[in-house]
GROMACS .gro file of C-alpha atoms in nm:
model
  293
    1UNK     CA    1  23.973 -13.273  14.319
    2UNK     CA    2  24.109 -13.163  14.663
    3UNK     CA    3  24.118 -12.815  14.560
    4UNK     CA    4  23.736 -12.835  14.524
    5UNK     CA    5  23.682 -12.955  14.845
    6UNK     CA    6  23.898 -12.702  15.024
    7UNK     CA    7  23.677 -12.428  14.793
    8UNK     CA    8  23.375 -12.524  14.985
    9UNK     CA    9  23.515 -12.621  15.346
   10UNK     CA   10  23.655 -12.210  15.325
   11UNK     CA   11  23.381 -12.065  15.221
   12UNK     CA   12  23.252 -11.813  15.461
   13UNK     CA   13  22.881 -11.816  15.469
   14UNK     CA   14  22.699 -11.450  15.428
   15UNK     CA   15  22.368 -11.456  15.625
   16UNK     CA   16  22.167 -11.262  15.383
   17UNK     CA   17  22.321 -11.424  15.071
   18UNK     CA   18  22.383 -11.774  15.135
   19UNK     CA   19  22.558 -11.998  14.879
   20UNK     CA   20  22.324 -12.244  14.716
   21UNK     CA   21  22.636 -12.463  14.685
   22UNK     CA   22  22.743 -12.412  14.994
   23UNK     CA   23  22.413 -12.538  15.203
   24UNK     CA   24  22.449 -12.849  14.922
   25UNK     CA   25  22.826 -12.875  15.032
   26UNK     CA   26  22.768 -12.945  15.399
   27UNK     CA   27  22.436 -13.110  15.387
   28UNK     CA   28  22.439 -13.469  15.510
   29UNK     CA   29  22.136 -13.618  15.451
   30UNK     CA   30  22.257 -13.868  15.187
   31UNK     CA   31  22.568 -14.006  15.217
   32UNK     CA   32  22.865 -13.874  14.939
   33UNK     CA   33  23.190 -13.928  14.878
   34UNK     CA   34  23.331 -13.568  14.998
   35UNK     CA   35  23.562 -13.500  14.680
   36UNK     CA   36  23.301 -13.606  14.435
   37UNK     CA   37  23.017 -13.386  14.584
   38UNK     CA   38  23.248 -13.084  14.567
   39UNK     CA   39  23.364 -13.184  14.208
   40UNK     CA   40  22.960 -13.222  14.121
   41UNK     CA   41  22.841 -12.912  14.236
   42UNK     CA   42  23.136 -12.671  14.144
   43UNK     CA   43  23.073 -12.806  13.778
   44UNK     CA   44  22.701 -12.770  13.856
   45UNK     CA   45  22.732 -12.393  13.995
   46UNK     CA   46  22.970 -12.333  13.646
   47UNK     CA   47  22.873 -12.050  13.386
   48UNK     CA   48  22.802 -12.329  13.143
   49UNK     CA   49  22.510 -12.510  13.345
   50UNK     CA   50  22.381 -12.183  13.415
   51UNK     CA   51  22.357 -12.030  13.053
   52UNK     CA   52  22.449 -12.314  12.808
   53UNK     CA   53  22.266 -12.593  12.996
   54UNK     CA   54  21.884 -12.438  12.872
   55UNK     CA   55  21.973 -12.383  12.506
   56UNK     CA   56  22.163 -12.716  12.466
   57UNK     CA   57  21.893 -12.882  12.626
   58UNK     CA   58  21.582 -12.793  12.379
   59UNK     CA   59  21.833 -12.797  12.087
   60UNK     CA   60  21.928 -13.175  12.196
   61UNK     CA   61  21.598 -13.266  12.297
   62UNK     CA   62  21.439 -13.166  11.947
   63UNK     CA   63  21.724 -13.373  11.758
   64UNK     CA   64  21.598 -13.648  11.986
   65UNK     CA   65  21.278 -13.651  11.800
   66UNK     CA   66  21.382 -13.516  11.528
   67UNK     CA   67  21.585 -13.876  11.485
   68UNK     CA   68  21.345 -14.079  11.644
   69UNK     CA   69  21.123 -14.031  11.325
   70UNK     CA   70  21.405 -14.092  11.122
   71UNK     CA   71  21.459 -14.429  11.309
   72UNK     CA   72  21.108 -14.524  11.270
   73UNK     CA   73  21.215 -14.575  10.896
   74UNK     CA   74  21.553 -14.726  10.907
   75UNK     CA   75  21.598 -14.825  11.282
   76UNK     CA   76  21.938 -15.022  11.177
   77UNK     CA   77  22.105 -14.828  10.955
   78UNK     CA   78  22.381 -14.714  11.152
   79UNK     CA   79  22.524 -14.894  11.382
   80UNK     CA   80  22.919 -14.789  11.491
   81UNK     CA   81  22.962 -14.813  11.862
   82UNK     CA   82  23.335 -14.763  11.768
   83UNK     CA   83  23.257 -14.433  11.592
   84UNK     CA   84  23.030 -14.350  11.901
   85UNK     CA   85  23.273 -14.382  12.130
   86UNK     CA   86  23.553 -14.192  11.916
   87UNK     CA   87  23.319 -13.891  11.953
   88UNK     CA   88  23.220 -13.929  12.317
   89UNK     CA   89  23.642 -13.934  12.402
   90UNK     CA   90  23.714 -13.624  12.172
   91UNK     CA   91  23.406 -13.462  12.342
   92UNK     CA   92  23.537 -13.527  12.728
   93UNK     CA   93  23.925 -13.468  12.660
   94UNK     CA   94  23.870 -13.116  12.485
   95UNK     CA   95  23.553 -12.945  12.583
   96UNK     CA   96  23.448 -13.101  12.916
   97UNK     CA   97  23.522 -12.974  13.228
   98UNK     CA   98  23.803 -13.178  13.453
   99UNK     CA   99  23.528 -13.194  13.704
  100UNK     CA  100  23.306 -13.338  13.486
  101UNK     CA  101  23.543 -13.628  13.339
  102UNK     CA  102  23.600 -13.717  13.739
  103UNK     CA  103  23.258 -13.748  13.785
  104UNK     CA  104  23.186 -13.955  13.476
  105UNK     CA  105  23.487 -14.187  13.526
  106UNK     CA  106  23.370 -14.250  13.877
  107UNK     CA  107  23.045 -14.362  13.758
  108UNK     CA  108  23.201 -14.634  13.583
  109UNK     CA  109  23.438 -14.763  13.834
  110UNK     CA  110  23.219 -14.753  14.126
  111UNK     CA  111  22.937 -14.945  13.935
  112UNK     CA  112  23.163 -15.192  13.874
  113UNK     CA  113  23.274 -15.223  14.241
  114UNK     CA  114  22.917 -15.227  14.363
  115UNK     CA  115  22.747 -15.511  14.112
  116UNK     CA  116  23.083 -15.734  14.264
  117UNK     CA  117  22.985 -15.657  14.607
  118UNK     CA  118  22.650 -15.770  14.518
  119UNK     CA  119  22.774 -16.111  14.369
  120UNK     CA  120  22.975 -16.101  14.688
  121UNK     CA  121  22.724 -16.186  14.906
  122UNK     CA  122  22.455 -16.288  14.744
  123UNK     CA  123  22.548 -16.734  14.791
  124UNK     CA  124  22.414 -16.808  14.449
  125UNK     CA  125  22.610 -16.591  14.227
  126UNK     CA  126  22.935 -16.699  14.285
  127UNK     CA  127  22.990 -16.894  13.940
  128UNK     CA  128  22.848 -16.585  13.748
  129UNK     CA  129  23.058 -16.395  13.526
  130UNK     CA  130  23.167 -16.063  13.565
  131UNK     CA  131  23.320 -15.756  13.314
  132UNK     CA  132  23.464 -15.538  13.546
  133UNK     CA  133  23.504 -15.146  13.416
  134UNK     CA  134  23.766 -14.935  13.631
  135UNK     CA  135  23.874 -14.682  13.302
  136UNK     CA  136  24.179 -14.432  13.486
  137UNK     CA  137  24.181 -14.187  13.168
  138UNK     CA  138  23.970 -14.053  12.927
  139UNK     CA  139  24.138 -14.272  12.671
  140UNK     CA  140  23.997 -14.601  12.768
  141UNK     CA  141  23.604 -14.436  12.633
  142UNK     CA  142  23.737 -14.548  12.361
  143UNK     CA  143  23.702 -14.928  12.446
  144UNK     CA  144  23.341 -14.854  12.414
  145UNK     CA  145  23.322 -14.819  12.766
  146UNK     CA  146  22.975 -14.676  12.809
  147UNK     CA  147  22.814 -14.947  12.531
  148UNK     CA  148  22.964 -15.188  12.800
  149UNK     CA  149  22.853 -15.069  13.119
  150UNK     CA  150  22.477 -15.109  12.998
  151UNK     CA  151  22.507 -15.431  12.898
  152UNK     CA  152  22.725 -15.529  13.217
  153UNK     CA  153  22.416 -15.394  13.414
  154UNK     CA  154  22.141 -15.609  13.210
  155UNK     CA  155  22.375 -15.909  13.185
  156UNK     CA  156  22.448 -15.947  13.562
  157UNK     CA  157  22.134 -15.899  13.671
  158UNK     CA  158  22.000 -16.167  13.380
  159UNK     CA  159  22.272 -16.408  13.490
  160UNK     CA  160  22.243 -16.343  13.875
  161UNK     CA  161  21.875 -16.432  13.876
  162UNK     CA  162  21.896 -16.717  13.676
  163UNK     CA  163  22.158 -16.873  13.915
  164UNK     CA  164  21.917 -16.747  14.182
  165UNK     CA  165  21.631 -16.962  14.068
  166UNK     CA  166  21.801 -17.234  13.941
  167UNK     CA  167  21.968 -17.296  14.310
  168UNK     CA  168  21.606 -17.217  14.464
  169UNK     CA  169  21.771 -16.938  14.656
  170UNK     CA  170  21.691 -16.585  14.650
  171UNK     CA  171  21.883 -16.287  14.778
  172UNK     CA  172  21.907 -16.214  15.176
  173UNK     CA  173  21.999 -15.994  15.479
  174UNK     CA  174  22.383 -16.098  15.523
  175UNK     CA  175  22.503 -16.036  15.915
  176UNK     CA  176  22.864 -15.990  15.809
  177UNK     CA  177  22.862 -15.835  15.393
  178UNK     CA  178  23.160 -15.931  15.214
  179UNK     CA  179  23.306 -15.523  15.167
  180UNK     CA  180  23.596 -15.667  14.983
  181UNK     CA  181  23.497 -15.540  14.654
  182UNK     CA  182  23.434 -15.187  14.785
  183UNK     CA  183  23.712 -14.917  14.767
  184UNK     CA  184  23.760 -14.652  15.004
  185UNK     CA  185  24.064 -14.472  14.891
  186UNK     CA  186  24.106 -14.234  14.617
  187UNK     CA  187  24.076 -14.359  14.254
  188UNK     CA  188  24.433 -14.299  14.134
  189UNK     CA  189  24.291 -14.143  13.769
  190UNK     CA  190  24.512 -13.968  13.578
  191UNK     CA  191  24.515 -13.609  13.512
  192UNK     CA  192  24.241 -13.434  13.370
  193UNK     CA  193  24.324 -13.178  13.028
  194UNK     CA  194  24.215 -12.829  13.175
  195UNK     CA  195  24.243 -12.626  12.848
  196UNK     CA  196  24.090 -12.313  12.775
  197UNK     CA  197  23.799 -12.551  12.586
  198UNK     CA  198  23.699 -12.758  12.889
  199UNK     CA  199  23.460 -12.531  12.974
  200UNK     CA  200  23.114 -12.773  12.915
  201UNK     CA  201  22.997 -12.927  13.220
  202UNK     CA  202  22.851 -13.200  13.271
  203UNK     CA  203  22.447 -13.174  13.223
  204UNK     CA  204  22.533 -12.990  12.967
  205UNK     CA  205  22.760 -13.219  12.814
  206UNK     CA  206  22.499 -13.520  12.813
  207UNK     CA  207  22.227 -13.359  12.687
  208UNK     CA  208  22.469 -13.294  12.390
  209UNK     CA  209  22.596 -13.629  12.360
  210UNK     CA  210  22.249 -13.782  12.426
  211UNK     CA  211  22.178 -13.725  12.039
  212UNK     CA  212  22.529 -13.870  11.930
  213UNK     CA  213  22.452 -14.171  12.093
  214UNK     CA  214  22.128 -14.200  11.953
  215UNK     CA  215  22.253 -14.112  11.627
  216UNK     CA  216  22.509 -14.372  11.573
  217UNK     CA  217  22.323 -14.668  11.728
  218UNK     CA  218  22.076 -14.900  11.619
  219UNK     CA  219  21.689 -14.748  11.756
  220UNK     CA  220  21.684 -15.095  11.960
  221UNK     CA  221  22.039 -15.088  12.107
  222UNK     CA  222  21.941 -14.673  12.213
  223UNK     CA  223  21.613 -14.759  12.347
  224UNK     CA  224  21.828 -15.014  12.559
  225UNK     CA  225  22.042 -14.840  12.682
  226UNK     CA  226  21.812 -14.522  12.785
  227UNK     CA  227  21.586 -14.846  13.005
  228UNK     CA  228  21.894 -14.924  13.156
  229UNK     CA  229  21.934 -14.580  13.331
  230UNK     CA  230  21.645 -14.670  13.573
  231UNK     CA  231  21.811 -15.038  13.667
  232UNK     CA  232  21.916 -14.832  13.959
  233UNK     CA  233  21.642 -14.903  14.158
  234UNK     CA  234  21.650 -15.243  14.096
  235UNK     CA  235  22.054 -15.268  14.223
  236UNK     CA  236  21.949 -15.044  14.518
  237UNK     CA  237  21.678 -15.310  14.602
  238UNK     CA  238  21.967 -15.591  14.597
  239UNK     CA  239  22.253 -15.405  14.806
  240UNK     CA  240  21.992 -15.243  15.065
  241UNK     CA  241  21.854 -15.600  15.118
  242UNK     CA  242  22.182 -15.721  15.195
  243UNK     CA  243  22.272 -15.427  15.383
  244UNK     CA  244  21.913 -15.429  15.573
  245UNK     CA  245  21.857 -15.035  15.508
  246UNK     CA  246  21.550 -15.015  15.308
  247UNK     CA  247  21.504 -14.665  15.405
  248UNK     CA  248  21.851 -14.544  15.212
  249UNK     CA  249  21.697 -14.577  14.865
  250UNK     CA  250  21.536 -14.252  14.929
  251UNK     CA  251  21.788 -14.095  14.752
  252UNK     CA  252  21.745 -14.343  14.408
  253UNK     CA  253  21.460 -14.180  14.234
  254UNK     CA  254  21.552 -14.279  13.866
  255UNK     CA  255  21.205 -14.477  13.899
  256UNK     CA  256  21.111 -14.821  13.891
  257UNK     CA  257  21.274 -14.978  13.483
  258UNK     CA  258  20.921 -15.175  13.472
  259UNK     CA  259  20.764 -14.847  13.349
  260UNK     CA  260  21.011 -14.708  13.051
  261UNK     CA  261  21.065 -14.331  13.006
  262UNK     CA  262  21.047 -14.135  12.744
  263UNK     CA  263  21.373 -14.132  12.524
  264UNK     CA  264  21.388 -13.717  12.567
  265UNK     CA  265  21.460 -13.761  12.917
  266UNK     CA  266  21.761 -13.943  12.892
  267UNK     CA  267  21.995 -13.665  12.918
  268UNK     CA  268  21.816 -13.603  13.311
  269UNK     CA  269  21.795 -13.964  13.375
  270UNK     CA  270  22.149 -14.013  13.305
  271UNK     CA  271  22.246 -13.715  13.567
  272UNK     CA  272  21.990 -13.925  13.832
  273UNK     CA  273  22.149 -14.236  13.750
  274UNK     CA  274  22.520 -14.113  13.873
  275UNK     CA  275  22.436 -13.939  14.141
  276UNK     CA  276  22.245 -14.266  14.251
  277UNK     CA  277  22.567 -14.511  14.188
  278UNK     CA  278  22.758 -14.193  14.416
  279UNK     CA  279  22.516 -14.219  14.661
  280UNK     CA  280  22.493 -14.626  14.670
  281UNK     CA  281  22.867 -14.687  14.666
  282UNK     CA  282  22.931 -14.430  14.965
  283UNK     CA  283  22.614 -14.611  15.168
  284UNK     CA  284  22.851 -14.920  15.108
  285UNK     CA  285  23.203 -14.761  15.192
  286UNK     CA  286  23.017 -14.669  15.514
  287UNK     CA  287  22.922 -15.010  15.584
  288UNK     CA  288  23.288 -15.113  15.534
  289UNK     CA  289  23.418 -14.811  15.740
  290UNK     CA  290  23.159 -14.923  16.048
  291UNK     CA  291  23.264 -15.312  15.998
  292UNK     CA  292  23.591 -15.206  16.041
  293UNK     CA  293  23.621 -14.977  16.380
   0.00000   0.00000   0.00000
């Protein structure tokens, strides 16, 4: 996604019509990996999010509801994760935007590299297990990669209190954090299909598939997995306390998990919940950087 970044870094800004984008581009405030921000906001700045986005949204938001009553009646009738997945790969290889895959397979890699720096340092976790997700193509969605990475999020932090407890320990400021886990160099994915029907982009795209996955899982294993979109600030709380930098979870505002959402904000929540793991795992590459100079 070089070619992204260089869009940005030569754009020439026009006093009385600045770039939205632009001002986004070069803003600071939060820390961001440089190659994802410009891959976020070109899709974000796309023809698709600026049209498509509004009708997609109340037609997927309706069929929310419109399946939530339907659920109310036979909440475990369906249930093929396998099928759900099938769908969500077709959906990303041929009518998502290469800047949007990028995005979505970073998600999944970086959240895996930031709950391991967490077990990392935190001295009672070291005998908990871990499922690692670091998918390099679109193809391995279909190992139901995104059924996975919610329970991987629920199960570690299950597992990493209990260890917690049971040692009588609880989770500190660490002088010297274990960066070992954390990645700075480019994810080495493969290349993204860029066919004349990758044109969807990303909000877009998961207020679409929002409805899918509802649709082919069980009401309880949905209403799961739309809770575990605001477990974000409960990971933040973990890697700032070991980091001692309170003040960066500005930037998570998914909301605390202890007061659930409504299910028709998912598709939103989702978009939140990536741009916190972006903003996390770059607070924890800087760390690494600084450690090192």
């Amino acid at each position: 996604m070089l070619h992204k970044r260089e869009h940005y870094e030569k754009m020439v800004n026009e006093p009385r019509n600045p770039s939205h984008w632009h001002a986004l581009y070069l803003d600071k405030s939060v820390p961001f990996n440089p190659d994802a921000k410009a891959a976020f906001l070109y899709d974000s700045s796309s023809k698709s999010r600026q049209f498509l986005y509004p009708v997609a949204k109340v037609f997927a938001r309706l069929c929310i509801i419109l399946m939530q009553l339907f659920k109310i009646v036979v909440p475990n009738l369906i249930n093929a994760p396998k099928l759900l997945h099938k769908c969500l790969y077709l959906g990303m290889k041929y009518f998502i935007t290469p800047e949007a895959n990028f995005v979505i397979l970073r998600h999944f890699y970086l959240g895996s590299e930031v709950l391991r720096f967490i077990k990392d340092n935190v001295d009672a976790a070291q005998d908990i297990p871990m499922n690692p997700l670091k998918p390099l193509s679109v193809n391995d969605v279909k190992d139901n990669l995104f059924l996975e990475h919610d329970l991987n999020l629920y199960n570690f932090i299950i597992n990493l209190n209990i260890a917690i407890a049971e040692k009588g320990l609880k989770i500190v400021k660490k002088e010297h954090p274990d960066f070992s886990a954390i990645s700075t160099g480019e994810i080495p994915f493969e290349d993204f299909r860029d066919g004349w029907t990758n044109f969807i982009d990303l909000g877009t795209a998961i207020e679409l598939f929002t409805p899918v996955y509802q649709f082919y899982l069980t009401d309880n294993d949905f209403w799961r997995a739309t809770n575990s979109l605001q477990l974000d600030e409960v990971i933040g709380i973990y890697a700032s306390t070991i980091m001692d930098c309170p003040e960066k979870l500005t930037a998570l505002n998914n909301k605390h998990p202890m007061i659930p959402l409504p299910t028709t904000d998912a598709a939103f929540r989702l978009l939140l919940h990536g741009f916190s793991t972006e903003v996390l795992h770059a607070m924890l590459v800087q760390g690494k950087v600084e450690l090192q100079v």
